[in-house]
PDB file of C-alpha atoms in Angstrom:
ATOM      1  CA  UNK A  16      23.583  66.398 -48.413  1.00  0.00           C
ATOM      2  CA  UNK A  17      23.154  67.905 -44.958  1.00  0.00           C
ATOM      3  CA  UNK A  18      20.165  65.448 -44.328  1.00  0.00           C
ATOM      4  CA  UNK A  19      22.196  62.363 -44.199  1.00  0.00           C
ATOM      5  CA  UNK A  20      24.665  64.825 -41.916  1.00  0.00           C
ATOM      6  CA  UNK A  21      22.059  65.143 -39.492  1.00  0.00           C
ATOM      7  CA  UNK A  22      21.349  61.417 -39.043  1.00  0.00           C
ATOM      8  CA  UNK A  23      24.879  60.284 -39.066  1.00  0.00           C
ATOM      9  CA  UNK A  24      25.526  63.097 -35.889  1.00  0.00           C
ATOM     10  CA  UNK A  25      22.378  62.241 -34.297  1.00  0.00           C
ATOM     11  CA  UNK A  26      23.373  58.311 -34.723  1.00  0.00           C
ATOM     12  CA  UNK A  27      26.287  59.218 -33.028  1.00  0.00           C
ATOM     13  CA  UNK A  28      25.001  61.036 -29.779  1.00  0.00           C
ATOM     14  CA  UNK A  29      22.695  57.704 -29.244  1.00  0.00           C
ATOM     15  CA  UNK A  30      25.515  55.415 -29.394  1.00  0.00           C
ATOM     16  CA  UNK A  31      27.228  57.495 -26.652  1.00  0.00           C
ATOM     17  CA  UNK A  32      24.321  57.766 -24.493  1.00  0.00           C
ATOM     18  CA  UNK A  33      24.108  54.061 -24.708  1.00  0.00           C
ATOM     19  CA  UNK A  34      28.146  53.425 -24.286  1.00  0.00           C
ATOM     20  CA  UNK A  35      28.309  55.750 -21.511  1.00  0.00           C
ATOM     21  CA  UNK A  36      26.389  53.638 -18.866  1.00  0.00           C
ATOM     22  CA  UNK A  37      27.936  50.705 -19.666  1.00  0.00           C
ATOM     23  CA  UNK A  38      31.367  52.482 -19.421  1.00  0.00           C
ATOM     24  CA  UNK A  39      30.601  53.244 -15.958  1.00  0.00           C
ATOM     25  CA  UNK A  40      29.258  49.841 -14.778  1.00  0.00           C
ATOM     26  CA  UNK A  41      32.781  48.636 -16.016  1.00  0.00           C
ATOM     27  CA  UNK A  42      34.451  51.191 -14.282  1.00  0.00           C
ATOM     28  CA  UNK A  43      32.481  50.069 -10.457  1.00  0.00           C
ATOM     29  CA  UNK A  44      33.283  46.558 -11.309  1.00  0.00           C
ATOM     30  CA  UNK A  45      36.902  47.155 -11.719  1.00  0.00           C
ATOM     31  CA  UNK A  46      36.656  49.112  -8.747  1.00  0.00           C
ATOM     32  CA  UNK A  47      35.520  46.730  -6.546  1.00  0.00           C
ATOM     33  CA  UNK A  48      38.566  44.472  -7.531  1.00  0.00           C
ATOM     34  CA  UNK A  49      40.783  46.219  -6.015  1.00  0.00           C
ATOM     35  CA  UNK A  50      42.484  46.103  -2.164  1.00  0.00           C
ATOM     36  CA  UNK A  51      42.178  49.798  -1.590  1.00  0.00           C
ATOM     37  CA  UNK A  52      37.898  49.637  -2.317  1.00  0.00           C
ATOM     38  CA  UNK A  53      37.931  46.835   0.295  1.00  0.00           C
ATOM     39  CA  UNK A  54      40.293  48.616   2.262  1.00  0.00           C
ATOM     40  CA  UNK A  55      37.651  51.270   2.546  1.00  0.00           C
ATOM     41  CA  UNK A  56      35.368  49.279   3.396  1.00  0.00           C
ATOM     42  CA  UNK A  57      36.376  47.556   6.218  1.00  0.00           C
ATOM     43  CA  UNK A  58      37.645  51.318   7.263  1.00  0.00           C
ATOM     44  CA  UNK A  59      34.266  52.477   6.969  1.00  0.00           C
ATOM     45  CA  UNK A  60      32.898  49.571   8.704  1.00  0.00           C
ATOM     46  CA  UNK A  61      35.434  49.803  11.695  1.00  0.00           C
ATOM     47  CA  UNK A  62      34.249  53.368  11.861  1.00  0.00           C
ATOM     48  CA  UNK A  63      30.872  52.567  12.655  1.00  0.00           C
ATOM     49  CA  UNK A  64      31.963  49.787  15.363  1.00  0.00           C
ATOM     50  CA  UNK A  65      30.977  46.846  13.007  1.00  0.00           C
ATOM     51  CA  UNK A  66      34.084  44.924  13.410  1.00  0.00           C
ATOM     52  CA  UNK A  67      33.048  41.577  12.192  1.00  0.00           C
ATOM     53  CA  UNK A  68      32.469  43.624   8.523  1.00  0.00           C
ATOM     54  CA  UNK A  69      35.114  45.235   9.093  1.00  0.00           C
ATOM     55  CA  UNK A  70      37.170  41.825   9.537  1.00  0.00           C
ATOM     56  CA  UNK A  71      35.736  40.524   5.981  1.00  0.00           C
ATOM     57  CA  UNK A  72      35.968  43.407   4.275  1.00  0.00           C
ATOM     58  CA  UNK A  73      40.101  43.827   5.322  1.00  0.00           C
ATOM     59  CA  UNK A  74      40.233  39.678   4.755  1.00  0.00           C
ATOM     60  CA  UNK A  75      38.892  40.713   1.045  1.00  0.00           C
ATOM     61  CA  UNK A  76      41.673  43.440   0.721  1.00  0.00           C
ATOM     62  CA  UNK A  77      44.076  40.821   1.219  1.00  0.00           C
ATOM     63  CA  UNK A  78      43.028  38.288  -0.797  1.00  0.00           C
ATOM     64  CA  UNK A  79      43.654  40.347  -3.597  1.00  0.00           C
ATOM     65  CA  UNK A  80      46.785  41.955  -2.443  1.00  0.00           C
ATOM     66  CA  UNK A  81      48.709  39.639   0.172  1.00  0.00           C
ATOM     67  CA  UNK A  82      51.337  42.145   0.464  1.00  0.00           C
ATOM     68  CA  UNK A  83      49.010  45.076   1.851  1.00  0.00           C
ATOM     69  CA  UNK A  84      50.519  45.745   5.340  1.00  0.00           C
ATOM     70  CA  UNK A  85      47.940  48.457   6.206  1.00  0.00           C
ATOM     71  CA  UNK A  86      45.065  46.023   5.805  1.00  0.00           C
ATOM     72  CA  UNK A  87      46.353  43.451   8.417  1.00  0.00           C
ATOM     73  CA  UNK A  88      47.302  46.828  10.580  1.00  0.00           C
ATOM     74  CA  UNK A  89      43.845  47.699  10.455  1.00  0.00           C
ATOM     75  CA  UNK A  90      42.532  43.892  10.700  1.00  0.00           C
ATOM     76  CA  UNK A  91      44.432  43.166  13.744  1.00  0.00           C
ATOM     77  CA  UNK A  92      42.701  46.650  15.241  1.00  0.00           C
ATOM     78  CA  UNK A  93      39.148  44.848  14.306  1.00  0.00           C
ATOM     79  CA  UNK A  94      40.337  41.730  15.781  1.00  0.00           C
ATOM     80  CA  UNK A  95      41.807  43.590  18.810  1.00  0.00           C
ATOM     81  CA  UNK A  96      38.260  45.400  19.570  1.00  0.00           C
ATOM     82  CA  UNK A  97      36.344  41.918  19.212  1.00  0.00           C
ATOM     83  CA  UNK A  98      39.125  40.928  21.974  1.00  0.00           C
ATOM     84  CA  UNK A  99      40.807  38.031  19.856  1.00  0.00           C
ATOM     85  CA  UNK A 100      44.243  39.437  20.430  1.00  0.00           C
ATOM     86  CA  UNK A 101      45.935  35.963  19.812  1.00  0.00           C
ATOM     87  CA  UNK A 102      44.648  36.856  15.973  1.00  0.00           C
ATOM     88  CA  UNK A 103      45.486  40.680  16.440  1.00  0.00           C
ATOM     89  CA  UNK A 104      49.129  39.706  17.163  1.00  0.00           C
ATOM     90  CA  UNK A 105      49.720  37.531  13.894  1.00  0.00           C
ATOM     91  CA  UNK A 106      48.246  40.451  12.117  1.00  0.00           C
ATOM     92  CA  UNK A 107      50.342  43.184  13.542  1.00  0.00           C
ATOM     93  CA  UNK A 108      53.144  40.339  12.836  1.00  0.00           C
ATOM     94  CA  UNK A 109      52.011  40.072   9.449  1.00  0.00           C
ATOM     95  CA  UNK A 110      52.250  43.556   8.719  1.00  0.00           C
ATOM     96  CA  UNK A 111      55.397  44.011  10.435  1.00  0.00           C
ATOM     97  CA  UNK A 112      57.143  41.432   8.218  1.00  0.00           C
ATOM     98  CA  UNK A 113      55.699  42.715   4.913  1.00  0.00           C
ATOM     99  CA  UNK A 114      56.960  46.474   5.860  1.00  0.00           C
ATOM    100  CA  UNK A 115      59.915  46.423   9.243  1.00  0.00           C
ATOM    101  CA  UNK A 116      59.588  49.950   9.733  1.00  0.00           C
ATOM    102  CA  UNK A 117      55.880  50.274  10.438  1.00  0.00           C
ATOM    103  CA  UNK A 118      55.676  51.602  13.831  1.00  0.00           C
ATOM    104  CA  UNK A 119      52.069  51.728  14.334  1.00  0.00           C
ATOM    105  CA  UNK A 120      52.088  48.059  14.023  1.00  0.00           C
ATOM    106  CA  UNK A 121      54.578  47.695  16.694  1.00  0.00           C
ATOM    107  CA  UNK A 122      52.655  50.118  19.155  1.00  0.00           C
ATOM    108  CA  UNK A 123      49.432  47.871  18.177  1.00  0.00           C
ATOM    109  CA  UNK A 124      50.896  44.580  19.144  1.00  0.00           C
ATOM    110  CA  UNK A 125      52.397  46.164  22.020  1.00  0.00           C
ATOM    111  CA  UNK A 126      48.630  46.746  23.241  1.00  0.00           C
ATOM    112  CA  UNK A 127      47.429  43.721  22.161  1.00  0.00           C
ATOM    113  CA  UNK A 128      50.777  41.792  23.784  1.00  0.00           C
ATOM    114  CA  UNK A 129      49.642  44.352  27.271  1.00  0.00           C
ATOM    115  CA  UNK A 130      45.682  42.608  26.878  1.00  0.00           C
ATOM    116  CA  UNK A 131      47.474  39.421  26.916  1.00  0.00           C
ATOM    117  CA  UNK A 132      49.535  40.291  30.385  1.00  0.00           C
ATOM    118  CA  UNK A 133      52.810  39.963  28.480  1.00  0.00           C
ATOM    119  CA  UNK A 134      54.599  43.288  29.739  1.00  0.00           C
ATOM    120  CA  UNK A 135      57.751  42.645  28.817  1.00  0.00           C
ATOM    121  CA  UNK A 136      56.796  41.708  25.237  1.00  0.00           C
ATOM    122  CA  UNK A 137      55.013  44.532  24.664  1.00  0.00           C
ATOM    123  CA  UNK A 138      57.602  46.772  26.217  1.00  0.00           C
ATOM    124  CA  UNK A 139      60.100  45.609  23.781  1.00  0.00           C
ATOM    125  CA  UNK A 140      57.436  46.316  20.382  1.00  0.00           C
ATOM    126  CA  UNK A 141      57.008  49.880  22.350  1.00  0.00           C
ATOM    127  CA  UNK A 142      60.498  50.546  22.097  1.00  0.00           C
ATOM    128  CA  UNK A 143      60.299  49.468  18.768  1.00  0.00           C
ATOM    129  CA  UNK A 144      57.845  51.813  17.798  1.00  0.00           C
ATOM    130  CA  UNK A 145      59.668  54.005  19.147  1.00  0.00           C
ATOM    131  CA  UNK A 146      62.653  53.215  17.068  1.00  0.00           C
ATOM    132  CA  UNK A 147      61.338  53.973  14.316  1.00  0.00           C
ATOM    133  CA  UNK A 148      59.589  57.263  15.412  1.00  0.00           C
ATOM    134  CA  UNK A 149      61.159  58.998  18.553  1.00  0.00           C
ATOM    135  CA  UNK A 150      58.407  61.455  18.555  1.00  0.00           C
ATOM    136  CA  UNK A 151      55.571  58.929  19.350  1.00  0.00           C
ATOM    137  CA  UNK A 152      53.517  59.901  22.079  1.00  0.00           C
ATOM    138  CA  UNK A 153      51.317  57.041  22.361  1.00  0.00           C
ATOM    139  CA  UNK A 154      53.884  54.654  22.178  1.00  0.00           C
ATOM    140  CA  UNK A 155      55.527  56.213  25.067  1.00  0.00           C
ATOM    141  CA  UNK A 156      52.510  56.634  26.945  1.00  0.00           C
ATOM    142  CA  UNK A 157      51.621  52.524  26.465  1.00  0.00           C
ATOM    143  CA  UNK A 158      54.985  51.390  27.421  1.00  0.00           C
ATOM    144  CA  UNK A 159      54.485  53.868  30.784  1.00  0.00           C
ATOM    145  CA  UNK A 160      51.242  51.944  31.206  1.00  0.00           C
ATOM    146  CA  UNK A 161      53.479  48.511  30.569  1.00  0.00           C
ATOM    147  CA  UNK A 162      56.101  49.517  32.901  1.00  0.00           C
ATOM    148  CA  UNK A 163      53.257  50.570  35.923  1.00  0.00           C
ATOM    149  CA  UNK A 164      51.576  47.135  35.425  1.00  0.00           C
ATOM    150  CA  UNK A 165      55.153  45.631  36.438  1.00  0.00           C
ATOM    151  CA  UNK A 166      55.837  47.762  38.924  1.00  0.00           C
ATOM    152  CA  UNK A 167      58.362  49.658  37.223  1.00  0.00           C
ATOM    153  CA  UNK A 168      56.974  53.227  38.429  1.00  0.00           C
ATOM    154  CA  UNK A 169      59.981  55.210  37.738  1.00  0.00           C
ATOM    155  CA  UNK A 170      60.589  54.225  34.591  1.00  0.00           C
ATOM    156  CA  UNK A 171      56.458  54.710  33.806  1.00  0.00           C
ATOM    157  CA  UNK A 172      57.072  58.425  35.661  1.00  0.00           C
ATOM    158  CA  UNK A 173      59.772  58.229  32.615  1.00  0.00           C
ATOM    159  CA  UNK A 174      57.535  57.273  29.995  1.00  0.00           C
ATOM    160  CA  UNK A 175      54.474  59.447  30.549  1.00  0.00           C
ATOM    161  CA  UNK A 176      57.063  62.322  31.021  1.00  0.00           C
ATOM    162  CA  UNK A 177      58.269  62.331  27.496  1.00  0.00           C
ATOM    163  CA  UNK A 178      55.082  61.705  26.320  1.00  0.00           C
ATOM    164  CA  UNK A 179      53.806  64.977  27.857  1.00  0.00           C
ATOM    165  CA  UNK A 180      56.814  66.628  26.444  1.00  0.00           C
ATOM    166  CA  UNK A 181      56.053  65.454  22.608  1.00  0.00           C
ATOM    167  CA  UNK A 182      52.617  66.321  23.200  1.00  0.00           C
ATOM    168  CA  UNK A 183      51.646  69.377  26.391  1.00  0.00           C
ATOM    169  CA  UNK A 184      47.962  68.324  25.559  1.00  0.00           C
ATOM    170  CA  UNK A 185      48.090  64.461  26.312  1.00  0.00           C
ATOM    171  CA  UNK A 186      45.457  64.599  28.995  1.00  0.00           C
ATOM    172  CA  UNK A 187      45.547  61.166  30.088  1.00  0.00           C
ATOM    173  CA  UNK A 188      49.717  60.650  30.186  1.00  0.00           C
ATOM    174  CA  UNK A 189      48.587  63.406  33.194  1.00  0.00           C
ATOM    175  CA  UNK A 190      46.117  60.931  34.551  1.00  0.00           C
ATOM    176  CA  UNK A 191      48.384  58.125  34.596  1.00  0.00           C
ATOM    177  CA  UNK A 192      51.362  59.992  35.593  1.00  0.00           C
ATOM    178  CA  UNK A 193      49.674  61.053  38.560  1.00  0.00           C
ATOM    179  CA  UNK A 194      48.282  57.606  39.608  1.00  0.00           C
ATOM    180  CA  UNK A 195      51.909  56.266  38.833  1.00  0.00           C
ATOM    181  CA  UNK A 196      53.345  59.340  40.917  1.00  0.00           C
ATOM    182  CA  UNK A 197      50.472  58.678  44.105  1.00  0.00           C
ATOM    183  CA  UNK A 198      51.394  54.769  43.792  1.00  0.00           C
ATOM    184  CA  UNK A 199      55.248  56.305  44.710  1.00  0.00           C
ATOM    185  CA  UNK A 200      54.110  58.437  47.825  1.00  0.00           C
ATOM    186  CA  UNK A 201      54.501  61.639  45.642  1.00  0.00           C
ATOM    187  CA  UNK A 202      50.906  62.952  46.492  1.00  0.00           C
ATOM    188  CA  UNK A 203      51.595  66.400  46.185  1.00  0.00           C
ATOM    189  CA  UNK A 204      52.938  65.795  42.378  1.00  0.00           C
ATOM    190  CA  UNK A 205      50.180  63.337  41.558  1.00  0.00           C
ATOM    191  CA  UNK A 206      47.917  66.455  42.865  1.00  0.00           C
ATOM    192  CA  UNK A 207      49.614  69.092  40.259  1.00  0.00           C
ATOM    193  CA  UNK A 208      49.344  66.135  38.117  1.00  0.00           C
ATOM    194  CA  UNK A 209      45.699  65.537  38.297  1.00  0.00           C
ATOM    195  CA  UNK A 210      45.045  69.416  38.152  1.00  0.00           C
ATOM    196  CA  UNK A 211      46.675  69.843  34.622  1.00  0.00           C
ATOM    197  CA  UNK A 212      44.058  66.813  33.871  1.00  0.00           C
ATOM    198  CA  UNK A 213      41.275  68.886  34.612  1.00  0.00           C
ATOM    199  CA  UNK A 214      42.621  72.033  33.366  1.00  0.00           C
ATOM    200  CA  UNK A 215      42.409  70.236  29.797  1.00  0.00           C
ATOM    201  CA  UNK A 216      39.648  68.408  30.655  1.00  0.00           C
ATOM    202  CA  UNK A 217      37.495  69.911  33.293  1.00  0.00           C
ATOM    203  CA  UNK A 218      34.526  67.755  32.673  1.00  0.00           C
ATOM    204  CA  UNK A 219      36.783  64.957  33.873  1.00  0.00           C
ATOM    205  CA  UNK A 220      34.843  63.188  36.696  1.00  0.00           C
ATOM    206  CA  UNK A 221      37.850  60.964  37.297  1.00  0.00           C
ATOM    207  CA  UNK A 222      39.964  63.060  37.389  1.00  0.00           C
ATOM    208  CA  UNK A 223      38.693  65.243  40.800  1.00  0.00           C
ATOM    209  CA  UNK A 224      37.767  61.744  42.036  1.00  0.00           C
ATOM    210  CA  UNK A 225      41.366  60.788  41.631  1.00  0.00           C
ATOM    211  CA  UNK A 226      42.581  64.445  43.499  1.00  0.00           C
ATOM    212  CA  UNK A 227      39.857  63.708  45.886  1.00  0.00           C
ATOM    213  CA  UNK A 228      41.651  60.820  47.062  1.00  0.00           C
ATOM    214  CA  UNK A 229      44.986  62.817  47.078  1.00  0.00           C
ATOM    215  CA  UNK A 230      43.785  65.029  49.132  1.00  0.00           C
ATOM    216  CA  UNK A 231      42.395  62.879  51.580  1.00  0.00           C
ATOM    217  CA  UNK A 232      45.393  61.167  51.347  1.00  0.00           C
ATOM    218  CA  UNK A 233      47.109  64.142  53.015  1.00  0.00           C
ATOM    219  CA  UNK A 234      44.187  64.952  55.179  1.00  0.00           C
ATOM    220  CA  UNK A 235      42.824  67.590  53.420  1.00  0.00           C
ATOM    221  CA  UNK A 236      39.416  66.423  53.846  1.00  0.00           C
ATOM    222  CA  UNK A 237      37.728  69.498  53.274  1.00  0.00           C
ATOM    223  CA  UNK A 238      39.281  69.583  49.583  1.00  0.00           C
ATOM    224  CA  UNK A 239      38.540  66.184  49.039  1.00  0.00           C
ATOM    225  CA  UNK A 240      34.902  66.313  49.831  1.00  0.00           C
ATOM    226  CA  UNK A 241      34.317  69.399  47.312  1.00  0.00           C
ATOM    227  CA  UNK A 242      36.272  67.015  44.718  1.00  0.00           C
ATOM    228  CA  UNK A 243      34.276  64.063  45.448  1.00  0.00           C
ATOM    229  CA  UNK A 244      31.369  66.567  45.196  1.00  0.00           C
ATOM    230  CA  UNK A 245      32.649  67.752  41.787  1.00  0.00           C
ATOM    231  CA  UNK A 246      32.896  64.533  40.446  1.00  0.00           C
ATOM    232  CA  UNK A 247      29.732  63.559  41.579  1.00  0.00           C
ATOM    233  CA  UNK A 248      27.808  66.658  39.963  1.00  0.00           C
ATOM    234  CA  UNK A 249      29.455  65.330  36.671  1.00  0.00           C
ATOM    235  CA  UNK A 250      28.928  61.557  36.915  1.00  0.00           C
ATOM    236  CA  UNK A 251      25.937  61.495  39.750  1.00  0.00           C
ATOM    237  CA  UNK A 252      26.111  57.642  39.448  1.00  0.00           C
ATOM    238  CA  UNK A 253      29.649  57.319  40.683  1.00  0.00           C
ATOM    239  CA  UNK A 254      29.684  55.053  43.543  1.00  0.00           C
ATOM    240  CA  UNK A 255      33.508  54.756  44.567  1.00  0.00           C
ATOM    241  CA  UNK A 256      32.829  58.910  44.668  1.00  0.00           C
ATOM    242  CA  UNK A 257      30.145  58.815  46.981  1.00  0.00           C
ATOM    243  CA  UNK A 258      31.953  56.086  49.060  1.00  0.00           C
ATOM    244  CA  UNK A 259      34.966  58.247  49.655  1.00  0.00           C
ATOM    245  CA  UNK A 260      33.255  61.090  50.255  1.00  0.00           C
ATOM    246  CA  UNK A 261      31.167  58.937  52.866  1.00  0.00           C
ATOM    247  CA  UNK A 262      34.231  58.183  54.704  1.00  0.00           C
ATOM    248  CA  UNK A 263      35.266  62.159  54.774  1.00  0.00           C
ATOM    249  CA  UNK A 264      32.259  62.732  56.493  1.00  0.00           C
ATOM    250  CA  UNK A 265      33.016  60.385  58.819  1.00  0.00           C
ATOM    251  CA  UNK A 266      36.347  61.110  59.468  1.00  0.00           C
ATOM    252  CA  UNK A 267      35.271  64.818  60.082  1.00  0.00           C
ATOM    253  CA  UNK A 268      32.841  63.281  62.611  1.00  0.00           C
ATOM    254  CA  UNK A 269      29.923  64.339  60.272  1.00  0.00           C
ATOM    255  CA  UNK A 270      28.393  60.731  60.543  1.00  0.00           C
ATOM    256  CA  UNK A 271      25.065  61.040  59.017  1.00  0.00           C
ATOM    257  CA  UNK A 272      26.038  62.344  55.675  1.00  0.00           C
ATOM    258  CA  UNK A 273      28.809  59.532  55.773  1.00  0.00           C
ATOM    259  CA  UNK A 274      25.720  57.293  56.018  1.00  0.00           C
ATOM    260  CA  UNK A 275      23.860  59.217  53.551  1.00  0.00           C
ATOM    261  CA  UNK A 276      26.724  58.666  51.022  1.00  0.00           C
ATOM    262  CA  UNK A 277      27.426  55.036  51.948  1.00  0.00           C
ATOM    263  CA  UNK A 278      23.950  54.307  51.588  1.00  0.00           C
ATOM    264  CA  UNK A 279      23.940  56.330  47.860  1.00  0.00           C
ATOM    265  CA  UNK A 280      27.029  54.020  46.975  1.00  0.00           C
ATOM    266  CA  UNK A 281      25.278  50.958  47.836  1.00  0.00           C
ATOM    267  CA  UNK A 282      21.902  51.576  45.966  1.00  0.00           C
ATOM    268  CA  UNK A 283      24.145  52.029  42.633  1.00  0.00           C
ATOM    269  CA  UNK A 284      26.715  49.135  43.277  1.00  0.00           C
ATOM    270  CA  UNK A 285      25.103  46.545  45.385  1.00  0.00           C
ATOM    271  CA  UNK A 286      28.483  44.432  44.878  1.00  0.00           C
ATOM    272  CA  UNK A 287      31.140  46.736  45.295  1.00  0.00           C
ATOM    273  CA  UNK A 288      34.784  45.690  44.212  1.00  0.00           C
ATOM    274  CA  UNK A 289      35.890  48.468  44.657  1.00  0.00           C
ATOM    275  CA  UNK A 290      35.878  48.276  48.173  1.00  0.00           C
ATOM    276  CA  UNK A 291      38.990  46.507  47.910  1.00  0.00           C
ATOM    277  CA  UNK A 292      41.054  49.580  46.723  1.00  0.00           C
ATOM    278  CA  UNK A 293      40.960  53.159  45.386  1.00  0.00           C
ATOM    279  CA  UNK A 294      43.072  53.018  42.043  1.00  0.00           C
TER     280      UNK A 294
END
């Protein structure tokens, strides 16, 4: 009697072993159904800078669930770094209708509206965003950039102030608050400004070419050579650096290293357009 046992148990463990694998193919299958594995996908794909994947992997996600808000979020991001920001917009659109309160659709639109040149539309889905989550650094920061691009410094002083306050480590809100701050005539502010920068950052080349040009702006040209100099020793390819610092020389009366360093500028940027301005 145990013989027969024996078989019927060992019978058993084969069918299992054979069940198993085909349990798990199944499971893959049904896997790969779903919005969230294509979701992940595009995600992953995103990740590595493959946008075009990315796009037809978040396209797949919505085919099988129209109603996934995250997935045209993240397909209006793809579409946004390929530059199509006409098809970024209905995207961010499309996920704002499916779920109102989304504010990181709102802040993405707003960037996608600012690529566009349409400030005051974007303004109005950074305020938005900020609606629906006061403590929203970015959002603040991007409607700051908004408000500079139309000229609206104080309220971009505004805007990059609060976004500083939410978040004491927001490097660039610095930047950008000091550019904003030298476009006013506040030099020595834009200087503290662009000093916190490099305090968080001090491997910022633009930022001591940015204090450079505060500096000379008051006259200081000794301090704004050694900042040219500093950016320079981190970026040695930075023409509008070597430039500047050419035309501290010269105003010291140092006229061959201005030379030197207009000659430097010229050998990396044979056409510069940046002659036309500083920021």
């Amino acid at each position: 009697m145990k013989k027969p046992v024996k078989i019927i148990t060992m019978f058993l463990i084969v069918c299992n072993m054979l069940i198993f694998p085909c349990w798990l193919h199944i499971s893959e299958a049904q896997e790969e159904l779903t919005s969230n594995y294509w979701f992940k996908k595009g995600l992953e794909q995103a990740q590595q800078n493959n946008f075009d994947q990315a796009v037809e992997h978040y396209t797949k996600a919505l085919e099988i669930n129209p109603q996934n808000s995250a997935a045209y979020n993240n397909r209006g991001m793809a579409f946004s770094r390929k530059g199509n920001y006409d098809k970024a917009v209905d995207d961010y659109t499309k996920a704002i209708e499916i779920k109102p309160d989304l504010a990181l659709a709102y802040n993405n639109r707003g960037l996608a509206l600012g690529k566009k040149g349409d400030y005051k539309k974007a303004i109005a889905d950074f305020t938005k965003a900020i609606e629906f989550d006061p403590d929203y650094a970015q959002a603040y920061y991007n409607r700051g950039n908004s408000q500079d691009e139309k000229g609206e410094f104080d309220k971009a002083v505004s805007d990059y102030t609060r976004a500083v306050t939410i978040n004491p480590d927001y490097a660039q809100a610095y930047y950008n608050r000091g550019i904003t701050l030298f476009k006013k005539g506040s030099i020595d502010t834009a200087i503290a400004d662009f000093t916190k920068v490099l305090n968080l950052k001090p491997d910022f080349a633009q930022g001591y070419y940015s204090r450079g040009i505060s500096w000379f702006k008051k006259e200081e040209l000794d301090r704004a050579i050694a900042d040219f100099t500093k950016a320079l020793e981190i970026n040695p390819r930075y023409a509008e650096a070597y430039y500047n610092r050419g035309i501290a020389w010269a105003d010291k009366g140092d006229y061959d290293r201005g030379i030197a360093d207009y000659t430097k500028a010229i050998q990396i940027n044979p056409n510069p357009v940046w002659l036309k301005k500083r920021f």
